XYZ file of C-alpha atoms in Angstrom:
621
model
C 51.076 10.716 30.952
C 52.287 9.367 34.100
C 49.889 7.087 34.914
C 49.592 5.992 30.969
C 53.526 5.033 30.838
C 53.045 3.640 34.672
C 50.179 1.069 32.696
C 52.002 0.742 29.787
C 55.085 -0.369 31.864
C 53.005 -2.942 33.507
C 51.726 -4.715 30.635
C 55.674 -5.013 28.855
C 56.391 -6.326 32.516
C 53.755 -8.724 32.514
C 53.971 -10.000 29.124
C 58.088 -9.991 28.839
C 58.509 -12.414 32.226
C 55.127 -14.542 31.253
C 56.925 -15.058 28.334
C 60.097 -15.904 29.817
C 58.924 -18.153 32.309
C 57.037 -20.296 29.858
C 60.096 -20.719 28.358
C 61.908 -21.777 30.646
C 58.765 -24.092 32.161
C 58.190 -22.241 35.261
C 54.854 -21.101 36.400
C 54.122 -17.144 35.551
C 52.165 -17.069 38.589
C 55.156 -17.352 40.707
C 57.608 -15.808 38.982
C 55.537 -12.380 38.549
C 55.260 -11.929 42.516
C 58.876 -12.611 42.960
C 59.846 -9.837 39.983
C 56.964 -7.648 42.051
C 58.688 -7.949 44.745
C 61.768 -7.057 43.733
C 60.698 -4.214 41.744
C 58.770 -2.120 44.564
C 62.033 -1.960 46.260
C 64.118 -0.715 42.938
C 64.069 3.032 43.144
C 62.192 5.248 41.266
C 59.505 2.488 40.921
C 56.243 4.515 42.051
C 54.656 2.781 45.183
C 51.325 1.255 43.958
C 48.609 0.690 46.530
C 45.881 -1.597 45.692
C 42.407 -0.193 46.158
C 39.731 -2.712 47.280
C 37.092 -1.226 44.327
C 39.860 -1.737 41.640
C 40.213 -5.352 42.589
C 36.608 -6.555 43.699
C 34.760 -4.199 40.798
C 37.546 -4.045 38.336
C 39.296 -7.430 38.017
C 37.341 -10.008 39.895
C 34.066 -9.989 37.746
C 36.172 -10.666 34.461
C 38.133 -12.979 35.919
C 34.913 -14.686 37.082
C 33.191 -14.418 34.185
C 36.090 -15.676 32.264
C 36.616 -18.495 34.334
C 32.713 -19.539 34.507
C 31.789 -19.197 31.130
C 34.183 -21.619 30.184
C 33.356 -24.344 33.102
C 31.315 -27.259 32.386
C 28.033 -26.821 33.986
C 28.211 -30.657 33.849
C 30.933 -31.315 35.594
C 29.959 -29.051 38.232
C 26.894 -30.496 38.624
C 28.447 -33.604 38.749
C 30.992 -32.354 41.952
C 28.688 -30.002 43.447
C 28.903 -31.597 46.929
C 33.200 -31.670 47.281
C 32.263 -27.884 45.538
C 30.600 -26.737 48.208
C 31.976 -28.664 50.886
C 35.487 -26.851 50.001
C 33.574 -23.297 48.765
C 31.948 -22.924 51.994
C 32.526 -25.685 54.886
C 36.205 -25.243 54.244
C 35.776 -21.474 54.492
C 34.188 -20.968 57.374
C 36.336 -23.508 59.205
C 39.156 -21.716 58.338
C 37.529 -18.254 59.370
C 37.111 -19.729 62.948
C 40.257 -22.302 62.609
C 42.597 -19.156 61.736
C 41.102 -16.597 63.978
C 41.695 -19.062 67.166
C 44.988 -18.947 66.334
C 45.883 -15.539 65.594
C 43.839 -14.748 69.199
C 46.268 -17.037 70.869
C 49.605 -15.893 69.343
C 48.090 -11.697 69.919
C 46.022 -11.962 72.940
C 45.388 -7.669 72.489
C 43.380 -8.469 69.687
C 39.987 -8.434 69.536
C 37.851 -11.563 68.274
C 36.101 -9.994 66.139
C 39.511 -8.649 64.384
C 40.955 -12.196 64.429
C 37.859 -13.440 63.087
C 38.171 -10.893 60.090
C 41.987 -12.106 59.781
C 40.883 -15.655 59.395
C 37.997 -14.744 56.684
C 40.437 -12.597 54.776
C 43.032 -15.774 54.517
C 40.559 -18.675 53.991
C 39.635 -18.286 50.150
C 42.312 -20.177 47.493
C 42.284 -18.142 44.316
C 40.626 -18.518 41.747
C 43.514 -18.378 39.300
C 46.164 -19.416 40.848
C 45.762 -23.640 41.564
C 44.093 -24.130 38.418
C 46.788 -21.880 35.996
C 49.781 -24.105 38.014
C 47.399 -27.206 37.904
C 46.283 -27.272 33.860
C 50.074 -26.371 32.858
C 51.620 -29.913 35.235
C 48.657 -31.571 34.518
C 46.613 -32.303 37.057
C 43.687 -34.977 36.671
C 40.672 -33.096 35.373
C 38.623 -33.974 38.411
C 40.602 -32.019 40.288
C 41.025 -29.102 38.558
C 37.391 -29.292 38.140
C 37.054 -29.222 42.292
C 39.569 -26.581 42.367
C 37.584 -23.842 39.442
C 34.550 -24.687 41.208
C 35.675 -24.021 44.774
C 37.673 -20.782 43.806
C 34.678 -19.587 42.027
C 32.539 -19.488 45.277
C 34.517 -19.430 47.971
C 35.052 -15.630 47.674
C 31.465 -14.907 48.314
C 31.582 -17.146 51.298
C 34.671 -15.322 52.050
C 33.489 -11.916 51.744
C 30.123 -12.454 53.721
C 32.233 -13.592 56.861
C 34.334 -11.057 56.588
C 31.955 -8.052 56.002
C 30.112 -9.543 59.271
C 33.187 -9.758 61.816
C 33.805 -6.248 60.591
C 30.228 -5.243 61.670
C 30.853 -7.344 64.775
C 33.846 -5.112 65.762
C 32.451 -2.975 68.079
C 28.719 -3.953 67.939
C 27.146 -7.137 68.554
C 26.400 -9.536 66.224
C 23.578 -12.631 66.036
C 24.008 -16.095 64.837
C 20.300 -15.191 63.470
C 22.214 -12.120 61.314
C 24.882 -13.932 60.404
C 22.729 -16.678 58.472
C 20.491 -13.927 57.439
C 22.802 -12.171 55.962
C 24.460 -15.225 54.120
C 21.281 -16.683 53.113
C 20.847 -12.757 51.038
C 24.502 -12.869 49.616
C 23.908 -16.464 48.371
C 20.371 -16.065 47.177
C 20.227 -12.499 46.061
C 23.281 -13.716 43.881
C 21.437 -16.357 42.607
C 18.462 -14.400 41.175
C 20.608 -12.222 39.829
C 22.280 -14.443 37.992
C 19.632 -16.033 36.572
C 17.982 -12.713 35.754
C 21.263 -12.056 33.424
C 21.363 -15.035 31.712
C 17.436 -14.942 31.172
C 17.697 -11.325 29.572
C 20.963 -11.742 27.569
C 19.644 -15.305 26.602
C 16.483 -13.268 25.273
C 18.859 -11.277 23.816
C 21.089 -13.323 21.767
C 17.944 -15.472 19.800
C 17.491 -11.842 18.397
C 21.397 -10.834 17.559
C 23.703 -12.498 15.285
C 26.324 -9.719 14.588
C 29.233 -11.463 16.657
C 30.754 -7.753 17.364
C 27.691 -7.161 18.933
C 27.305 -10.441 20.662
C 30.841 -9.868 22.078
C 30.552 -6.466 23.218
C 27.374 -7.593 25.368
C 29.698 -10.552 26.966
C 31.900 -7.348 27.823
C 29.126 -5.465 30.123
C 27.807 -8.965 31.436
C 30.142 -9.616 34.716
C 29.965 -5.501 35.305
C 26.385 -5.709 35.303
C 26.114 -8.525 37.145
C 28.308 -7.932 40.135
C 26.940 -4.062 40.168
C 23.335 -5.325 40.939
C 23.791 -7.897 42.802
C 26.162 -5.416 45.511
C 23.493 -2.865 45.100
C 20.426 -5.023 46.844
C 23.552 -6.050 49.485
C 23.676 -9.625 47.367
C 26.558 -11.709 46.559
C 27.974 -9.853 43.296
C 30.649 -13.155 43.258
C 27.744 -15.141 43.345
C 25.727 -13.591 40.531
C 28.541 -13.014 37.956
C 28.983 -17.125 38.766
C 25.636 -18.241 37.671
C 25.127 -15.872 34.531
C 28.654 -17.052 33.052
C 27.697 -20.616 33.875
C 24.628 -20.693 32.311
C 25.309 -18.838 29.401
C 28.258 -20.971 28.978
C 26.669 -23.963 28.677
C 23.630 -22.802 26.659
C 26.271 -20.295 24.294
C 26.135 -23.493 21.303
C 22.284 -22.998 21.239
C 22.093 -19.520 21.263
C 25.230 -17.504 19.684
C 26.293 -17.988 16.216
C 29.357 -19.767 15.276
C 31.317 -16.548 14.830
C 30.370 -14.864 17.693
C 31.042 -17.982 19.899
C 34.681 -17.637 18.419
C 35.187 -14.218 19.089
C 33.874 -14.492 22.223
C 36.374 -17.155 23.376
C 39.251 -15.616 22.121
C 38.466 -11.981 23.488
C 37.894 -13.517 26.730
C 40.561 -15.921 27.391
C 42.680 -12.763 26.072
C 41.321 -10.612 28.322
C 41.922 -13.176 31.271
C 45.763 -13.950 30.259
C 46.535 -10.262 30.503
C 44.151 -9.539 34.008
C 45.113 -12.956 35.187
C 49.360 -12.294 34.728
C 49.079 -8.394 36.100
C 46.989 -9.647 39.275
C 50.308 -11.338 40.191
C 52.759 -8.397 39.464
C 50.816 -6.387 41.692
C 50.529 -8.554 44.660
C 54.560 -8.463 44.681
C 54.376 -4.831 44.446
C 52.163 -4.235 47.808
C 55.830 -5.709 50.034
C 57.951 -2.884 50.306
C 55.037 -0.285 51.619
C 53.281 -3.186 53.588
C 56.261 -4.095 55.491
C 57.346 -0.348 55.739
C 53.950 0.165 57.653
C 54.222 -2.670 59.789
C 57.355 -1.464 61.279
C 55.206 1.890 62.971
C 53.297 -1.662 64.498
C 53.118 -1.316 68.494
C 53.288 -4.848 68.728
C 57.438 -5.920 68.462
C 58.607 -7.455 65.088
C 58.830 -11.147 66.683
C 55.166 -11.086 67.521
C 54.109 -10.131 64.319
C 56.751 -12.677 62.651
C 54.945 -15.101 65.218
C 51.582 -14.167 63.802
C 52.171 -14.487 60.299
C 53.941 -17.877 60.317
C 51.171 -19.265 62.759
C 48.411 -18.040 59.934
C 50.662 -19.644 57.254
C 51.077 -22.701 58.638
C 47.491 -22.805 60.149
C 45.536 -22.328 56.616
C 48.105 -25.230 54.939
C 47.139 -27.696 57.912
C 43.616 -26.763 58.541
C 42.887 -27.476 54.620
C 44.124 -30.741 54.602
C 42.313 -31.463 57.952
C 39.421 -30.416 56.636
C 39.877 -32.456 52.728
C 40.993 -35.605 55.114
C 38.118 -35.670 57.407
C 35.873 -35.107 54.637
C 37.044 -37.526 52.347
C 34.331 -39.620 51.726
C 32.309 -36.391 50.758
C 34.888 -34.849 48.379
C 35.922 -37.672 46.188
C 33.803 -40.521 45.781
C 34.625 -44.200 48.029
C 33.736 -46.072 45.433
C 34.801 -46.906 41.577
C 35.187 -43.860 39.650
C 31.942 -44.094 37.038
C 34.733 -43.044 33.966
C 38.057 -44.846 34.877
C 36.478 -47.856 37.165
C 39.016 -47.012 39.708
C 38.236 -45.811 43.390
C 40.460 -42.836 44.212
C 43.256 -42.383 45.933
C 44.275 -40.608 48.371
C 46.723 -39.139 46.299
C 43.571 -37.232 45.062
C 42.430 -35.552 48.173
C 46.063 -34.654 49.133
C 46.836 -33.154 45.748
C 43.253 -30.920 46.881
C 44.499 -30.071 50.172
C 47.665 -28.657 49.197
C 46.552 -26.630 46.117
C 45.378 -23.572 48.505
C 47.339 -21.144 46.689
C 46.030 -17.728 47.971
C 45.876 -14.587 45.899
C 45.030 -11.183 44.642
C 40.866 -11.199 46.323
C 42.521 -11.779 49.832
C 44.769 -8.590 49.693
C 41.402 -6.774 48.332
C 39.253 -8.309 51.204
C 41.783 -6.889 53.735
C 42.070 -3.650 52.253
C 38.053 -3.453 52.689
C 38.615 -3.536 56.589
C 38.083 0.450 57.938
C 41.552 2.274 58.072
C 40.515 3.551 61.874
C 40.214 -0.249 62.487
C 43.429 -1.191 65.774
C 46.139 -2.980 64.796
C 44.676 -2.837 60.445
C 48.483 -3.165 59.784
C 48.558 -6.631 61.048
C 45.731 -7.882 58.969
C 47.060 -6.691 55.631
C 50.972 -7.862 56.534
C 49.084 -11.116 57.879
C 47.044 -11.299 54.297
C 50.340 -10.476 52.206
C 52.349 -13.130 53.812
C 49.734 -16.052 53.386
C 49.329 -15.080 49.797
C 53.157 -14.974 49.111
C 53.797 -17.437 51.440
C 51.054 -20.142 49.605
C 51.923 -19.239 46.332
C 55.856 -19.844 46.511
C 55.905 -22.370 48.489
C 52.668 -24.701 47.807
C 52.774 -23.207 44.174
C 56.237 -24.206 43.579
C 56.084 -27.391 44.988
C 52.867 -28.516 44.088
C 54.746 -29.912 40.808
C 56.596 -31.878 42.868
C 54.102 -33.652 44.759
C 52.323 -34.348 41.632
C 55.241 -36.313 40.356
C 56.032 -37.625 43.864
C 52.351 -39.202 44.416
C 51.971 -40.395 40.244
C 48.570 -39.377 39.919
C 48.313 -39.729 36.313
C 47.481 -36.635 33.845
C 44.760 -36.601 31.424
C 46.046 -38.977 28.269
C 46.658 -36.948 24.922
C 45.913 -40.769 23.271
C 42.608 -41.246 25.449
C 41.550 -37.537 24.250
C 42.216 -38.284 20.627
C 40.206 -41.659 20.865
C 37.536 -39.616 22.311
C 37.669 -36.838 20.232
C 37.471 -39.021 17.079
C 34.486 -41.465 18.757
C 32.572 -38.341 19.322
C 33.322 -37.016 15.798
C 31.963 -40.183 14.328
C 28.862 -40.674 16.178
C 27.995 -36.682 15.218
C 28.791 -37.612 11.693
C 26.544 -40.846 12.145
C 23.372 -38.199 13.414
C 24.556 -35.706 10.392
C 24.658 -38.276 7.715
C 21.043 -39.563 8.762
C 19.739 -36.401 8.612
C 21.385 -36.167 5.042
C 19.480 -39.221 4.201
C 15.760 -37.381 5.207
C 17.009 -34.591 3.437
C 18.095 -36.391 -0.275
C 14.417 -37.957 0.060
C 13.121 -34.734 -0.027
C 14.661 -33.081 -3.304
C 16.919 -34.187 -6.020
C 20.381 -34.151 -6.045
C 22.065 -33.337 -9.878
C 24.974 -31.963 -8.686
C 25.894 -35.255 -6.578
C 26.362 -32.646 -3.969
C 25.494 -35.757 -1.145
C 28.461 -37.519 -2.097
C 30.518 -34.198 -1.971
C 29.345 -34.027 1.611
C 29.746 -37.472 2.824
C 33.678 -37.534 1.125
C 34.754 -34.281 3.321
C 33.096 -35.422 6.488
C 34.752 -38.711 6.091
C 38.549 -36.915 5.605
C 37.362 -35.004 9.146
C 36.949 -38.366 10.730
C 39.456 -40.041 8.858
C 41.830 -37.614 10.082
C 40.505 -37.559 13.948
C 41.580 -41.631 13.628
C 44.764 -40.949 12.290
C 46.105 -38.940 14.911
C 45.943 -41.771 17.114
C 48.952 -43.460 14.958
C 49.762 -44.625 11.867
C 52.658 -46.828 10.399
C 55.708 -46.073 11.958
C 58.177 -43.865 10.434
C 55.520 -42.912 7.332
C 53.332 -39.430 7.457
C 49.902 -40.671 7.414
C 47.387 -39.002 4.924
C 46.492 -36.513 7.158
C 49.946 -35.610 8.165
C 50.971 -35.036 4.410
C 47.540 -32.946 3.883
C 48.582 -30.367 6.627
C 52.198 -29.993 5.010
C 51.140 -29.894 1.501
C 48.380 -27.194 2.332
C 50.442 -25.174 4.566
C 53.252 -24.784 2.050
C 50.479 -23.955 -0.788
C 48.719 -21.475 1.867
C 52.082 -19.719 1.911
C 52.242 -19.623 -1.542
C 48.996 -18.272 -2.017
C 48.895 -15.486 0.754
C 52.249 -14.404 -0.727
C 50.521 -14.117 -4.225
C 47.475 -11.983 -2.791
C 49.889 -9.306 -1.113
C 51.630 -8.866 -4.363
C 48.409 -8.365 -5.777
C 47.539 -6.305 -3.087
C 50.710 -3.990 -3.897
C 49.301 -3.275 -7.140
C 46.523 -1.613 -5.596
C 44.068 -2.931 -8.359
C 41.863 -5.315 -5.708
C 40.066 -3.344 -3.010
C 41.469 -3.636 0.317
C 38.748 -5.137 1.659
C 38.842 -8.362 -0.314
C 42.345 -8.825 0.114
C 41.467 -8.726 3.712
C 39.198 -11.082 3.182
C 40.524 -13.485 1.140
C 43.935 -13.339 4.207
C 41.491 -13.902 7.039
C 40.263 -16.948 4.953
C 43.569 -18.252 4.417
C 44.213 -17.314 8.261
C 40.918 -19.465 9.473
C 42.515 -22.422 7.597
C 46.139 -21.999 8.709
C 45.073 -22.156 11.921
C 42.784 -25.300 12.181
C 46.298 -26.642 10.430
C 48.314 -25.625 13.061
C 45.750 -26.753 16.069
C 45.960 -30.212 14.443
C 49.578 -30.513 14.248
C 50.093 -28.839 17.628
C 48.019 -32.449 19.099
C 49.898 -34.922 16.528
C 52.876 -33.498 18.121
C 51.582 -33.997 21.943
C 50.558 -37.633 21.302
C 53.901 -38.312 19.659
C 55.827 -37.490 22.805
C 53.248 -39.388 25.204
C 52.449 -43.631 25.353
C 48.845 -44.397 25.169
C 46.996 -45.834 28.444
C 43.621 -46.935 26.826
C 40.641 -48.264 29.327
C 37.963 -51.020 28.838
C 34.422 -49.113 28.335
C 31.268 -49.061 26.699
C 28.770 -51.927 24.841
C 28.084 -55.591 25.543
C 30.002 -55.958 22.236
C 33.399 -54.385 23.720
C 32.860 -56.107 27.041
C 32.354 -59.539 26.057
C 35.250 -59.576 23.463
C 38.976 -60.708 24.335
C 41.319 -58.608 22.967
C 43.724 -60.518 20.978
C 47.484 -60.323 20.506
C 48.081 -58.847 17.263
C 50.291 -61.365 14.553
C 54.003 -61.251 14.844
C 53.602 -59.883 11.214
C 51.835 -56.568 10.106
C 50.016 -56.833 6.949
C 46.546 -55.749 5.277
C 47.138 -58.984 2.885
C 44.087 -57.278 1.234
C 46.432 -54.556 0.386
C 49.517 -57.014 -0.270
C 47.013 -58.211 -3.138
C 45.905 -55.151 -4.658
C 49.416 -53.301 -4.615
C 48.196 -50.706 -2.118
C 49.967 -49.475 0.985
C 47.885 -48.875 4.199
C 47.679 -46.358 6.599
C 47.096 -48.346 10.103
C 46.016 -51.805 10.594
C 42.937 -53.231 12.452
C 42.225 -56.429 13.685
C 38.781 -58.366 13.992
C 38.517 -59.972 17.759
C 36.235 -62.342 16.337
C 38.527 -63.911 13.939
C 41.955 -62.391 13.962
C 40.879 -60.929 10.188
C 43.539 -58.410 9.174
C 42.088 -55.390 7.415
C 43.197 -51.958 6.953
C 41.642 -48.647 8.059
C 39.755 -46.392 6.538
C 41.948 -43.750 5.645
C 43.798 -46.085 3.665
C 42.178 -46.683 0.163
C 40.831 -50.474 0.554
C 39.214 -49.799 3.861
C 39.459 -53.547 4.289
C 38.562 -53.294 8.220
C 35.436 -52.133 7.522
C 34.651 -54.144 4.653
C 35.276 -56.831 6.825
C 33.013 -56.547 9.287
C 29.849 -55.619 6.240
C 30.640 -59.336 5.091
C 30.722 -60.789 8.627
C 29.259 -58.959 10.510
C 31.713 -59.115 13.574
C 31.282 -56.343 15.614
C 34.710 -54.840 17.059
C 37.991 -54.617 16.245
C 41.023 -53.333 17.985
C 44.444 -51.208 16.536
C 47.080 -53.184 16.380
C 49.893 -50.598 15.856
C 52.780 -50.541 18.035
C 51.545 -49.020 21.068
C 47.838 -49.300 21.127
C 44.998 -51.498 22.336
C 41.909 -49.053 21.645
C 39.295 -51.482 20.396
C 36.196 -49.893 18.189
C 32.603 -51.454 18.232
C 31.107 -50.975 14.493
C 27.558 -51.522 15.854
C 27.304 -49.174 18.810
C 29.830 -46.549 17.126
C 31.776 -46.775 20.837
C 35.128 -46.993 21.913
C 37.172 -48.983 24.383
């Protein structure tokens, strides 16, 4: 009972401040370690020591998997050298960068110990920059550099460190030292691979999503178990199988089970990814309790631990500097057109928040080890250190430096160009299949009107005429007022007891699946309504070799004027200047435009935008 309340306690803790500090806009992350460390100094609070197996076997292969499953494999394919520049050059120069120093500041202290001191300290975590760096904003790239690196860097992390602790004592070869590297990394590897191949083989036979998801469940266990057992990288292995099966998971799982999957494991990692934080706060009061029976005096030690701060801060942006030309590409960004800034690589070198894996890593070091107590006070302070003061600042430097964040208005115009080049591919494959059989029930049309209303809805979230709800806008209001209606209908009936319970459940979670696609699509109306658009010049010979025009000082579809019908948005041929409306409003006058003429692109010309749309190639600009 006492360790089920002392769990129990942990998760109201975790939840109640998460909660609070989004609220108030301030990073969980941080806030949880302060509370932490508050708490394991409040009496009566039970001291909680964290076991190396609990972290490394219970929390880091979720968090792995969680975190790898839903990376791109694209885009780390795409930034695979700044990946593993940071992953493992950056590693091991901090191994050897850190252990230098804490040798020169302790002198009594043997390399091999120092060495183990500066391989505990040199992996970022793999939660921490990219939870504080998705909630300010940061540009994707770099969040993408930052995942990638904190999903490998451990294993790089953990090899040097399981080697200087051989080494202390014994003798150890540059020869073993590769050797044993090469094993972590490629054991990993084919361990990997051998999970996604079997749970791959797997999944073309399974389409129960319970089932599905309760296999995702034993896949990072599995994983890391193996790969540890044959003295491989079990960091490395749980990697691979979550990236792979992430990126193949639309071709193999079910629509359903891709669902659940997502939302048990991005569940699973908001609850692991919150506590990790609570209990690195809690480790302070026993940590610096033991450090006090130290022989070395409390100014040394202070010494130490401020020289290792310092030293991991500097020697990552030494290292992101010098290798600048490696990390982030010299020249023109192949998206944007723009070479990167500097801005970039500094906003890389001071996201080195350290967390929960480098506590774990120096609790793996023997307890007969000398001076142990200076490692793990040396590991606590880095992580505490990093996290409140390059965690709460990094905000600040973000604003300070104005790199930009990723454009709500550039993701809508995206999201609705992608929608309406998959509709293009789904409505020719409609074509092949009306050739094939007959069609009474004019269930084509059906089809084509309510994948049009998708698209015309993806369009209209980039803005409509100001001060009116467009179409879609009055949809989602409409329906969620008559979804209330109706679920409040079906649990009277359900009070009656004269439906089975399991179609009332039924008929909620339908009403529930809708409610919530409502919701999603207000939640981005109301993000691009609070931002100003930044559109770039992309794409097809048609969008490049266009001008685009200053709209008219009046707004008009005089199409619409004509016919007594109000529009939705207005378009504007760069051709001829032709006027036309879109095609959520009822003439669709742009488009009809351009089926007369012919002119390929036109541009919006509401107050605000200057996305321009090519009706040939289907691409935006």
């Amino acid at each position: 009972m006492d360790i089920a309340f002392l769990l129990v306690a942990i998760a109201v803790v975790v939840l109640t401040v998460t909660a609070i500090s989004e609220r108030v806009e301030i990073p969980p992350p941080l806030t949880l370690v302060v509370v932490g460390v508050a708490a394991s100094y409040v009496p009566g609070v039970p001291e909680l020591r964290l076991e190396p197996e609990v972290v490394l076997l219970g929390l880091l292969p979720p968090l792995l998997y969680s975190a790898a499953v839903n990376t791109s494999l694209v885009d780390f394919n795409a930034n695979r050298r700044p990946i593993l520049l940071l992953s493992v050059g950056l590693v091991a120069f901090t191994t050897v960068g850190v252990g230098a120093v804490v040798k020169t500041v302790i002198p009594e202290i043997d390399w091999p110990l120092a060495l183990a001191i500066g391989a505990v300290v040199a992996p970022p975590d793999a939660v921490a920059a990219t939870a504080i760096g998705r909630r300010i904003g940061l540009p994707r790239r770099v969040v993408t550099i930052l995942e990638g690196e904190s999903l490998l860097n451990d294993a790089t992390a953990l090899v040097a460190l399981r080697t200087a602790v051989l080494a202390i004592g014994t003798t150890v070869t540059v020869w073993e030292v590769g050797f044993d590297f090469v094993r972590a990394a490629g054991g990993g590897l084919v361990i990997g691979v051998l999970a996604f191949l079997v749970v791959g083989f797997l999944r073309k036979k399974i389409t129960d999503p319970l089932m599905d998801t309760a296999i995702s469940l034993v896949i990072p266990f599995a994983s890391y178990i193996l790969a540890e057992e044959i003295h491989a990288s079990g960091v490395v292995a749980v990697v691979v199988a979550g990236l792979l099966l992430g990126h193949v998971a639309p071709i193999l799982q079910t629509a359903q089970s891709r669902i659940a999957e997502r939302t048990n494991w991005r569940t699973i990692a908001y609850v692991l990814e919150n506590t990790v934080f609570l209990l690195i706060g809690l480790q302070a009061d026993w940590l610096l309790a033991e450090v006090g029976e130290s022989e070395f005096g409390v100014g040394t030690i202070a010494t130490a631990c401020a020289a290792t701060l310092v030293a991991v801060v500097v020697l990552r942006l030494v290292w992101v500097f010098v290798s600048r030309y490696l990390l982030i590409r010299p020249g023109p960004d192949p998206v944007t057109g723009e070479r990167a800034s500097w801005r970039y690589s500094f906003l890389i070198g001071w996201a080195g928040m350290r967390g929960v894996v480098t506590l774990a890593a120096a609790f793996t070091v023997p307890e007969d080890t000398a001076h142990r107590e200076v490692l793990l006070i040396i590991a606590f302070t880095v992580v505490a250190g990093t996290l409140l003061g390059q965690g709460m600042t990094l905000p600040w430097v973000a604003r300070r430096l104005r790199v930009p964040s990723p454009d709500p208005h550039d993701d809508a115009l995206a999201r609705a160009t992608l929608l309406q080049q998959a509709a293009k591919a789904g409505f020719h494959k409609l074509d092949e299949l009306a050739e094939d059989c007959s069609d009474p029930h004019r269930v084509r049309d059906l089809i084509i009107q309510r994948i049009e209303q998708r698209n015309f809805a993806a369009w209209e979230r980039l803005g409509t005429t100001e001060g009116e709800e467009s179409p879609s806008d009055l949809y989602a209001r409409w329906r969620g007022e008559m979804i209330d209606a109706e679920r409040r209908r079906v649990l009277e009936i359900r009070s009656t007891g004269t439906v089975p319970s399991e179609i009332i459940s039924e008929v909620l979670a339908m009403l529930d699946v809708e409610e919530s696609m409502l919701d999603a699509a207000e939640a981005e109306r109301a993000e691009l309504r609070n931002t100003t658009t930044v559109s770039r010049a992309d794409g097809c010979e048609h969008l490049a070799s266009l001008p685009l025009l200053d709209p008219p000082t009046e707004l008009a579809c005089p199409a619409c004027a004509a016919e007594g019908e109000r529009w939705v948005a207005l378009r504007m041929c760069l051709s001829c200047g032709h006027v036309g409306c879109c095609d959520s409003s009822p003439g669709r006058h742009a488009t009809a435009h351009f089926r007369e003429e012919q002119h390929p692109v036109m541009r919006s010309i509401e107050p605000g935008e200057d996305w321009r749309w090519c009706f040939v190639h289907h691409q935006t600009g």
